[in-house]
CSV table of C-alpha atoms in Angstrom, one decimal:
chain,number,residue,atom,x,y,z
A,1,MET,CA,18.4,-5.9,15.3
A,2,PRO,CA,17.9,-4.1,18.7
A,3,PRO,CA,14.1,-5.4,20.6
A,4,ARG,CA,11.7,-3.4,19.3
A,5,PRO,CA,11.1,-0.1,22.0
A,6,ARG,CA,7.3,-1.9,24.2
A,7,ALA,CA,7.5,0.8,27.1
A,8,HIS,CA,5.4,4.2,26.3
A,9,ASN,CA,8.4,6.3,27.3
A,10,ARG,CA,10.6,6.4,23.8
A,11,LEU,CA,14.1,7.7,22.7
A,12,ASP,CA,14.5,10.8,21.1
A,13,ALA,CA,13.8,11.1,17.1
A,14,PRO,CA,16.9,11.5,14.9
A,15,GLY,CA,15.0,15.0,13.2
A,16,ARG,CA,16.8,15.7,9.9
A,17,ARG,CA,19.8,13.2,10.7
A,18,ALA,CA,20.0,10.5,8.5
A,19,ALA,CA,18.9,6.9,10.2
A,20,GLN,CA,19.1,3.3,9.6
A,21,ILE,CA,17.9,-0.1,10.7
A,22,PRO,CA,20.9,-1.9,12.0
A,23,GLY,CA,21.4,-5.3,10.0
A,24,PHE,CA,19.2,-3.6,7.5
A,25,GLU,CA,20.8,-0.5,5.8
A,26,ASP,CA,19.5,0.4,2.2
A,27,VAL,CA,16.2,-1.1,2.9
A,28,ARG,CA,14.2,2.5,2.9
A,29,LEU,CA,13.5,5.9,1.6
A,30,SER,CA,13.1,9.3,2.6
A,31,PRO,CA,12.0,12.3,0.4
A,32,GLU,CA,15.1,13.8,1.7
A,33,ASP,CA,17.2,10.6,0.1
A,34,ALA,CA,15.3,10.7,-3.1
A,35,GLY,CA,15.9,13.9,-3.8
A,36,ALA,CA,19.5,14.0,-3.1
A,37,SER,CA,20.4,11.2,-6.0
A,38,VAL,CA,17.4,10.9,-8.8
A,39,GLU,CA,19.5,8.4,-10.9
A,40,ALA,CA,19.7,6.0,-7.6
A,41,THR,CA,16.6,6.8,-6.5
A,42,ALA,CA,15.2,5.4,-9.9
A,43,GLU,CA,18.0,2.6,-10.0
A,44,GLN,CA,17.0,1.1,-6.5
A,45,PHE,CA,13.5,1.8,-6.1
A,46,ALA,CA,11.6,1.9,-9.2
A,47,LEU,CA,12.5,0.6,-12.3
A,48,PRO,CA,12.8,-3.1,-12.5
A,49,ARG,CA,15.6,-5.1,-14.1
A,50,SER,CA,16.3,-6.8,-17.9
A,51,GLY,CA,14.3,-10.1,-18.9
A,52,LEU,CA,11.1,-8.7,-17.6
A,53,GLY,CA,10.2,-8.2,-21.6
A,54,ARG,CA,9.5,-5.1,-23.2
A,55,HIS,CA,7.2,-3.8,-21.5
A,56,TYR,CA,6.5,-4.7,-17.6
A,57,ASP,CA,3.5,-3.9,-15.3
A,58,VAL,CA,3.5,-1.6,-12.4
A,59,LEU,CA,0.3,-2.0,-9.8
A,60,ALA,CA,-0.3,0.4,-6.6
A,61,ILE,CA,-2.8,-0.6,-4.1
A,62,SER,CA,-4.1,1.9,-1.8
A,63,GLY,CA,-5.8,1.7,1.7
A,64,GLY,CA,-9.4,1.9,2.5
A,65,ALA,CA,-9.8,-0.5,5.7
A,66,ALA,CA,-12.3,-3.1,5.6
A,67,GLY,CA,-12.1,-2.0,1.5
A,68,GLY,CA,-9.5,-4.0,0.9
A,69,ALA,CA,-11.9,-6.9,0.2
A,70,PHE,CA,-12.5,-5.3,-2.9
A,71,GLY,CA,-8.7,-5.2,-4.2
A,72,ALA,CA,-8.3,-8.5,-2.7
A,73,GLY,CA,-11.2,-10.2,-4.9
A,74,ALA,CA,-10.2,-7.9,-8.0
A,75,LEU,CA,-7.2,-9.8,-8.0
A,76,VAL,CA,-8.5,-13.7,-7.7
A,77,GLY,CA,-10.9,-12.1,-10.4
A,78,LEU,CA,-8.5,-11.2,-12.3
A,79,THR,CA,-6.6,-14.3,-12.3
A,80,ARG,CA,-9.5,-16.1,-13.4
A,81,SER,CA,-10.0,-14.3,-16.5
A,82,GLY,CA,-6.4,-14.7,-17.7
A,83,ARG,CA,-5.6,-11.3,-17.5
A,84,ARG,CA,-3.6,-10.8,-14.4
A,85,PRO,CA,-0.2,-10.0,-15.5
A,86,GLU,CA,2.6,-10.7,-13.5
A,87,PHE,CA,3.4,-7.0,-12.3
A,88,ALA,CA,7.2,-6.0,-11.5
A,89,LEU,CA,6.4,-3.4,-9.3
A,90,VAL,CA,3.8,-3.4,-7.0
A,91,THR,CA,3.3,-0.4,-4.5
A,92,GLY,CA,1.0,-0.7,-0.8
A,93,VAL,CA,-0.5,1.5,1.5
A,94,SER,CA,-2.2,0.4,4.3
A,95,THR,CA,-4.7,-2.2,4.1
A,96,GLY,CA,-3.0,-1.9,0.0
A,97,ALA,CA,-0.2,-2.9,1.5
A,98,LEU,CA,-1.0,-6.2,3.8
A,99,ILE,CA,-2.2,-7.2,-0.4
A,100,ALA,CA,1.0,-6.6,-2.1
A,101,PRO,CA,2.9,-9.3,-1.0
A,102,PHE,CA,-0.1,-12.0,-2.7
A,103,ALA,CA,0.0,-9.3,-5.7
A,104,PHE,CA,3.7,-9.4,-6.0
A,105,LEU,CA,4.1,-13.1,-6.1
A,106,GLY,CA,1.2,-13.8,-7.8
A,107,PRO,CA,-2.0,-16.7,-8.3
A,108,ALA,CA,-0.4,-19.0,-6.7
A,109,TRP,CA,-0.6,-16.9,-3.4
A,110,ASP,CA,-4.2,-16.2,-4.1
A,111,GLY,CA,-5.6,-19.3,-1.5
A,112,ARG,CA,-3.9,-17.6,1.7
A,113,MET,CA,-5.1,-13.5,0.6
A,114,ARG,CA,-8.9,-14.8,0.4
A,115,GLU,CA,-7.9,-16.5,3.4
A,116,ALA,CA,-6.4,-13.9,5.0
A,117,TYR,CA,-9.7,-10.9,3.5
A,118,THR,CA,-12.6,-13.6,4.5
A,119,GLY,CA,-11.8,-15.7,7.1
A,120,GLY,CA,-13.1,-13.7,9.5
A,121,HIS,CA,-9.9,-13.1,10.9
A,122,ALA,CA,-10.1,-9.0,10.8
A,123,ALA,CA,-14.0,-9.8,12.9
A,124,ASN,CA,-11.8,-12.4,15.7
A,125,SER,CA,-9.1,-9.4,15.8
A,126,LEU,CA,-10.1,-6.6,15.8
A,127,GLY,CA,-13.3,-7.2,18.3
A,128,ILE,CA,-14.5,-6.4,21.6
A,129,ALA,CA,-11.1,-8.5,22.4
A,130,GLY,CA,-8.6,-6.0,20.8
A,131,PHE,CA,-9.4,-2.6,22.3
A,132,SER,CA,-6.4,-1.6,24.7
A,133,ALA,CA,-8.2,-0.4,27.4
A,134,GLY,CA,-6.5,2.7,27.8
A,135,ARG,CA,-3.4,0.2,28.2
A,136,GLU,CA,-2.1,1.6,24.7
A,137,PRO,CA,-2.3,5.2,22.5
A,138,GLY,CA,-4.6,3.8,20.7
A,139,LEU,CA,-8.9,2.3,21.0
A,140,LEU,CA,-7.2,-1.3,20.1
A,141,ARG,CA,-4.1,-3.2,21.1
A,142,SER,CA,-1.3,-3.7,18.5
A,143,GLU,CA,-1.2,-7.6,19.4
A,144,ALA,CA,-4.6,-7.1,17.9
A,145,LEU,CA,-3.3,-5.7,14.5
A,146,GLU,CA,-0.9,-8.8,14.7
A,147,ARG,CA,-2.9,-11.3,15.3
A,148,LEU,CA,-4.2,-10.1,12.0
A,149,ILE,CA,-1.4,-10.1,10.0
A,150,TYR,CA,1.3,-12.0,11.2
A,151,PRO,CA,-0.4,-15.8,10.8
A,152,PHE,CA,-0.1,-14.8,7.0
A,153,ILE,CA,3.4,-13.8,6.5
A,154,ASP,CA,5.7,-16.5,7.3
A,155,ASP,CA,9.3,-17.7,6.2
A,156,ALA,CA,7.6,-19.0,3.7
A,157,LEU,CA,6.2,-15.9,1.9
A,158,LEU,CA,9.5,-14.7,2.2
A,159,GLU,CA,11.4,-16.7,0.8
A,160,ALA,CA,9.2,-16.0,-2.5
A,161,THR,CA,9.5,-12.7,-2.1
A,162,ALA,CA,13.5,-13.0,-2.1
A,163,GLU,CA,13.5,-15.1,-4.8
A,164,GLN,CA,11.2,-12.9,-7.0
A,165,HIS,CA,12.6,-9.5,-6.1
A,166,ALA,CA,16.6,-11.4,-7.4
A,167,ARG,CA,14.9,-11.4,-10.6
A,168,GLY,CA,14.6,-8.1,-10.6
A,169,ARG,CA,10.9,-7.7,-9.6
A,170,ARG,CA,10.0,-4.7,-7.0
A,171,LEU,CA,7.8,-4.7,-3.5
A,172,LEU,CA,7.5,-1.1,-2.2
A,173,VAL,CA,5.5,-1.0,1.0
A,174,ALA,CA,5.2,3.2,2.4
A,175,THR,CA,4.3,4.1,6.2
A,176,THR,CA,4.7,7.6,7.4
A,177,ASP,CA,7.1,8.4,9.4
A,178,LEU,CA,5.3,10.4,11.9
A,179,ASP,CA,8.5,12.3,13.9
A,180,ARG,CA,9.6,14.3,10.1
A,181,GLN,CA,6.0,14.0,9.1
A,182,SER,CA,6.5,12.5,5.4
A,183,PRO,CA,6.3,9.0,3.7
A,184,CYS,CA,8.8,7.0,4.1
A,185,ILE,CA,9.1,3.5,1.6
A,186,TRP,CA,10.5,0.0,2.0
A,187,ASP,CA,12.0,-2.3,-0.2
A,188,MET,CA,10.4,-4.8,1.1
A,189,GLY,CA,12.1,-7.3,-1.4
A,190,ALA,CA,15.3,-6.3,0.2
A,191,ILE,CA,14.5,-7.1,3.2
A,192,ALA,CA,13.0,-10.3,2.4
A,193,ALA,CA,16.8,-10.9,0.9
A,194,ARG,CA,18.1,-10.5,4.0
A,195,GLY,CA,16.9,-13.5,5.5
A,196,GLY,CA,16.4,-15.3,9.1
A,197,PRO,CA,13.3,-14.2,11.7
A,198,GLU,CA,15.0,-10.5,12.1
A,199,ALA,CA,13.8,-10.0,8.6
A,200,THR,CA,10.5,-12.0,8.5
A,201,ARG,CA,9.6,-9.7,11.9
A,202,LEU,CA,10.8,-6.5,10.4
A,203,PHE,CA,9.0,-7.4,7.3
A,204,ARG,CA,5.8,-7.8,9.7
A,205,ASP,CA,6.3,-4.5,11.4
A,206,VAL,CA,6.0,-2.6,8.2
A,207,LEU,CA,2.9,-4.1,7.0
A,208,ALA,CA,2.0,-3.6,10.8
A,209,ALA,CA,2.9,-0.2,10.5
A,210,SER,CA,1.2,0.9,7.2
A,211,ALA,CA,-1.9,-0.7,8.4
A,212,SER,CA,-1.8,1.6,11.7
A,213,LEU,CA,-4.6,4.1,11.5
A,214,PRO,CA,-4.0,7.0,13.9
A,215,GLY,CA,-6.4,6.9,17.3
A,216,LEU,CA,-7.7,2.9,16.2
A,217,PHE,CA,-4.3,1.5,16.7
A,218,PRO,CA,-0.8,2.6,18.3
A,219,PRO,CA,1.5,3.8,16.0
A,220,ARG,CA,4.4,1.5,15.4
A,221,ARG,CA,8.1,2.1,16.8
A,222,PHE,CA,11.7,1.5,15.4
A,223,ALA,CA,14.9,1.2,16.8
A,224,VAL,CA,17.2,3.0,14.6
A,225,GLU,CA,20.8,4.3,14.7
A,226,ALA,CA,22.2,8.1,13.8
A,227,ASP,CA,25.9,8.6,13.4
A,228,GLY,CA,26.5,6.2,15.9
A,229,VAL,CA,23.5,7.3,18.3
A,230,ALA,CA,20.9,5.0,19.5
A,231,CYS,CA,17.3,6.5,18.2
A,232,GLU,CA,13.3,6.1,17.8
A,233,GLU,CA,11.5,6.7,14.6
A,234,MET,CA,7.4,6.8,14.9
A,235,HIS,CA,5.6,4.9,12.2
A,236,VAL,CA,1.5,5.1,11.7
A,237,ASP,CA,-0.5,4.3,8.8
A,238,GLY,CA,0.4,5.3,5.3
A,239,GLY,CA,-2.1,6.7,3.6
A,240,VAL,CA,-1.6,9.2,6.5
A,241,SER,CA,1.7,11.4,3.6
A,242,ALA,CA,0.5,9.2,1.0
A,243,PRO,CA,-2.9,7.7,0.0
A,244,LEU,CA,-1.4,5.5,-2.8
A,245,PHE,CA,1.3,5.8,-4.3
A,246,VAL,CA,3.0,4.9,-8.0
A,247,LEU,CA,6.8,5.7,-7.8
A,248,PRO,CA,8.9,7.6,-5.6
A,249,GLU,CA,7.4,11.3,-6.0
A,250,THR,CA,11.0,12.6,-6.8
A,251,LEU,CA,10.1,10.4,-9.8
A,252,LEU,CA,7.0,11.4,-10.6
A,253,ARG,CA,8.3,15.1,-11.0
A,254,GLN,CA,10.6,14.5,-13.8
A,255,ARG,CA,10.1,15.9,-17.3
A,256,GLU,CA,12.5,13.3,-18.8
A,257,LEU,CA,11.5,9.3,-17.8
A,258,GLY,CA,14.3,6.8,-17.8
A,259,GLN,CA,14.5,4.6,-21.1
A,260,GLY,CA,13.3,1.6,-19.1
A,261,MET,CA,10.5,3.7,-17.3
A,262,ARG,CA,8.6,4.9,-21.0
A,263,ARG,CA,8.0,0.9,-20.7
A,264,ALA,CA,6.1,0.8,-18.2
A,265,ARG,CA,1.3,0.1,-17.7
A,266,LEU,CA,0.7,1.2,-14.4
A,267,HIS,CA,-2.6,0.1,-13.2
A,268,VAL,CA,-4.4,1.3,-9.6
A,269,ILE,CA,-6.3,-0.9,-7.5
A,270,VAL,CA,-8.3,2.2,-5.0
A,271,ASN,CA,-10.1,0.4,-1.6
A,272,MET,CA,-12.2,3.2,-2.5
A,273,VAL,CA,-15.6,4.9,-3.2
A,274,LEU,CA,-13.9,7.9,-5.4
A,275,ASP,CA,-17.4,9.2,-6.0
A,276,PRO,CA,-19.3,11.5,-4.0
A,277,GLU,CA,-21.9,10.6,-2.2
A,278,PRO,CA,-24.4,13.8,-2.1
A,279,ARG,CA,-27.0,13.2,1.0
A,280,THR,CA,-28.3,15.7,4.1
A,281,THR,CA,-25.7,15.3,6.8
A,282,PRO,CA,-26.8,14.5,10.1
A,283,PRO,CA,-26.5,17.6,12.3
A,284,GLY,CA,-25.1,15.0,15.4
A,285,VAL,CA,-21.5,16.0,15.9
A,286,GLY,CA,-20.7,12.1,15.5
A,287,GLN,CA,-22.6,11.6,12.3
A,288,ILE,CA,-20.5,15.0,11.2
A,289,LEU,CA,-17.4,14.0,12.3
A,290,VAL,CA,-17.6,10.9,10.6
A,291,ARG,CA,-18.9,12.6,7.4
A,292,SER,CA,-16.5,15.1,7.5
A,293,PHE,CA,-13.8,11.8,7.3
A,294,ASP,CA,-15.4,10.0,4.5
A,295,THR,CA,-15.1,13.8,2.8
A,296,LEU,CA,-11.3,13.8,3.9
A,297,LEU,CA,-10.8,10.3,2.1
A,298,ARG,CA,-12.2,11.1,-0.8
A,299,VAL,CA,-10.8,14.1,-1.7
A,300,SER,CA,-7.4,13.1,-0.7
A,301,TYR,CA,-7.9,9.8,-3.1
A,302,ARG,CA,-8.7,11.6,-5.7
A,303,GLN,CA,-6.4,14.4,-5.5
A,304,ALA,CA,-3.8,11.7,-5.0
A,305,LEU,CA,-5.0,9.8,-8.1
A,306,SER,CA,-5.3,13.6,-10.0
A,307,VAL,CA,-1.2,13.5,-9.8
A,308,VAL,CA,0.1,10.3,-11.2
A,309,ALA,CA,-2.9,10.6,-14.2
A,310,THR,CA,-1.0,13.9,-15.0
A,311,PHE,CA,2.3,12.3,-14.9
A,312,CYS,CA,0.9,9.5,-17.1
A,313,ALA,CA,-0.6,11.7,-19.7
A,314,ALA,CA,2.5,13.5,-19.2
A,315,HIS,CA,4.8,10.9,-20.5
A,316,ALA,CA,2.2,8.8,-22.7
A,317,LEU,CA,2.0,5.8,-20.4
A,318,PRO,CA,-1.1,3.3,-19.9
A,319,LEU,CA,-3.1,3.8,-16.7
A,320,GLY,CA,-6.1,2.2,-15.8
A,321,VAL,CA,-8.1,1.9,-12.5
A,322,ALA,CA,-10.3,0.0,-10.2
A,323,SER,CA,-12.3,1.7,-7.5
A,324,ILE,CA,-15.3,0.5,-5.4
A,325,PRO,CA,-18.6,1.5,-7.7
A,326,PRO,CA,-21.1,4.2,-6.3
A,327,SER,CA,-23.8,1.5,-5.9
A,328,ALA,CA,-21.3,0.0,-3.0
A,329,ALA,CA,-21.4,3.2,-1.5
A,330,ALA,CA,-23.2,2.0,1.7
A,331,THR,CA,-21.4,-0.6,2.1
A,332,ALA,CA,-17.7,0.5,1.4
A,333,ASN,CA,-16.5,4.0,2.6
A,334,GLY,CA,-19.7,3.6,4.8
A,335,ALA,CA,-18.9,0.9,7.2
A,336,MET,CA,-15.2,1.9,5.9
A,337,LEU,CA,-14.4,-0.2,9.8
A,338,ASN,CA,-17.1,-2.2,9.3
A,339,PHE,CA,-15.4,-6.0,9.9
A,340,ASP,CA,-18.1,-8.0,9.4
A,341,THR,CA,-17.2,-11.6,7.8
A,342,SER,CA,-20.4,-11.2,5.9
A,343,ALA,CA,-20.1,-8.1,4.6
A,344,MET,CA,-15.9,-8.6,3.7
A,345,GLY,CA,-17.1,-11.8,1.7
A,346,ARG,CA,-19.7,-9.9,-0.2
A,347,MET,CA,-17.4,-7.0,-1.3
A,348,PHE,CA,-14.7,-9.7,-2.3
A,349,ASP,CA,-17.4,-11.4,-3.9
A,350,ALA,CA,-18.5,-8.8,-6.2
A,351,ALA,CA,-14.7,-7.5,-7.0
A,352,ALA,CA,-13.7,-11.3,-8.6
A,353,VAL,CA,-16.6,-10.8,-10.6
A,354,ALA,CA,-16.6,-7.5,-11.8
A,355,ALA,CA,-12.8,-7.8,-12.1
A,356,GLU,CA,-13.4,-11.1,-14.3
A,357,ALA,CA,-15.6,-9.1,-16.9
A,358,GLU,CA,-14.0,-7.2,-19.9
A,359,GLY,CA,-13.6,-3.4,-19.4
A,360,PHE,CA,-12.2,-4.2,-15.4
A,361,TRP,CA,-9.3,-1.3,-15.8
A,362,ARG,CA,-10.4,3.0,-16.1
A,363,PRO,CA,-8.8,5.4,-17.3
A,364,ALA,CA,-8.9,7.5,-14.6
A,365,PHE,CA,-10.8,10.7,-15.2
A,366,PRO,CA,-12.5,10.6,-18.7
A,367,TRP,CA,-10.3,11.1,-21.9
A,368,PRO,CA,-11.3,13.9,-24.3
A,369,ASP,CA,-13.0,10.5,-27.2
A,370,ALA,CA,-16.6,9.9,-27.9
A,371,ASP,CA,-16.3,6.6,-26.6
A,372,GLY,CA,-14.8,6.5,-23.1
A,373,GLY,CA,-11.7,5.0,-24.3
A,374,LEU,CA,-8.2,5.0,-24.0
A,375,PRO,CA,-6.5,7.9,-26.3
A,376,PRO,CA,-5.3,6.4,-29.2
A,377,LEU,CA,-1.6,6.8,-28.4
A,378,ILE,CA,-2.5,5.0,-24.8
A,379,ALA,CA,-4.8,2.2,-26.1
A,380,ALA,CA,-2.0,1.2,-28.8
A,381,ARG,CA,0.1,0.6,-25.8
A,382,ILE,CA,-1.2,-1.9,-24.0
């Protein structure tokens, strides 16, 4: 694989031409690719293979920056409760992408995930020492994010991911291709299956790209080839184009599901507070910008969740959602970029306790039954 471009000057983007990363062909999917062949999309990126049981579980993990401590803690709590399924398909965006490999690999990796989110690595890596001082197109240097991610993504993790990929399970991560202005879905298991140092490097770089919030971190640049010509793509945080995703959008638009998808049970972890927080907004420019960004995030996540909920309701697929409770708003969205170790630890522990209790997974939106539970048809399938 060609070396990753580092200079400020860059090669032209491929435009609308199909591009591949040399040595890693067919490990990602664009909306154009998905639209060309729905059947191939389902086969490669969504529907688990046989041997995973009569029903299978899907987990989608959203972005949320420091709120990712909620999702990590929730998985540990589910492990403790004994109710954590082996997810046949795991998807992640932004901080959800960083959690996704551990969610995919299961409880044996909980210790590493806990250390990543509560061990003080975010506070150390993203502190003053990480500032770029204008040397890169972001407040923080790319190395700051790499120090946070790379130590936890090693050859052993890729080997374990490749083993599960061979079983038919799938691990997908979304980035935003800034040049094409569209999401890009990466098959992380297919990358891991290639093996070797280049696979480890690409796996790490995709996770870093998915978590590269514009303005805070520099974009990640990928050397690609299009029609035999060397090109370059610029990717940023997956949440820019896909706040969360369960399946490629092409599949969500299908009226008829494949036989395999009818066996799915969907779970979504939203590392944000979804409910509005009415309060007086101070008139200062900074406060208005922060409040506006917070509002934009909450609305976009609710809209993304609505698309998934509509899809599930139309096909009678069970859907459970867990999000940061409104009572935690002051320490969640309001401090989305507060990577204080003690605050993240408290969020992690609170989520773990909540996930241990019954009723952790909630319907995406209130259903029209008396007790607020799942509709009878969906409840019967869980």
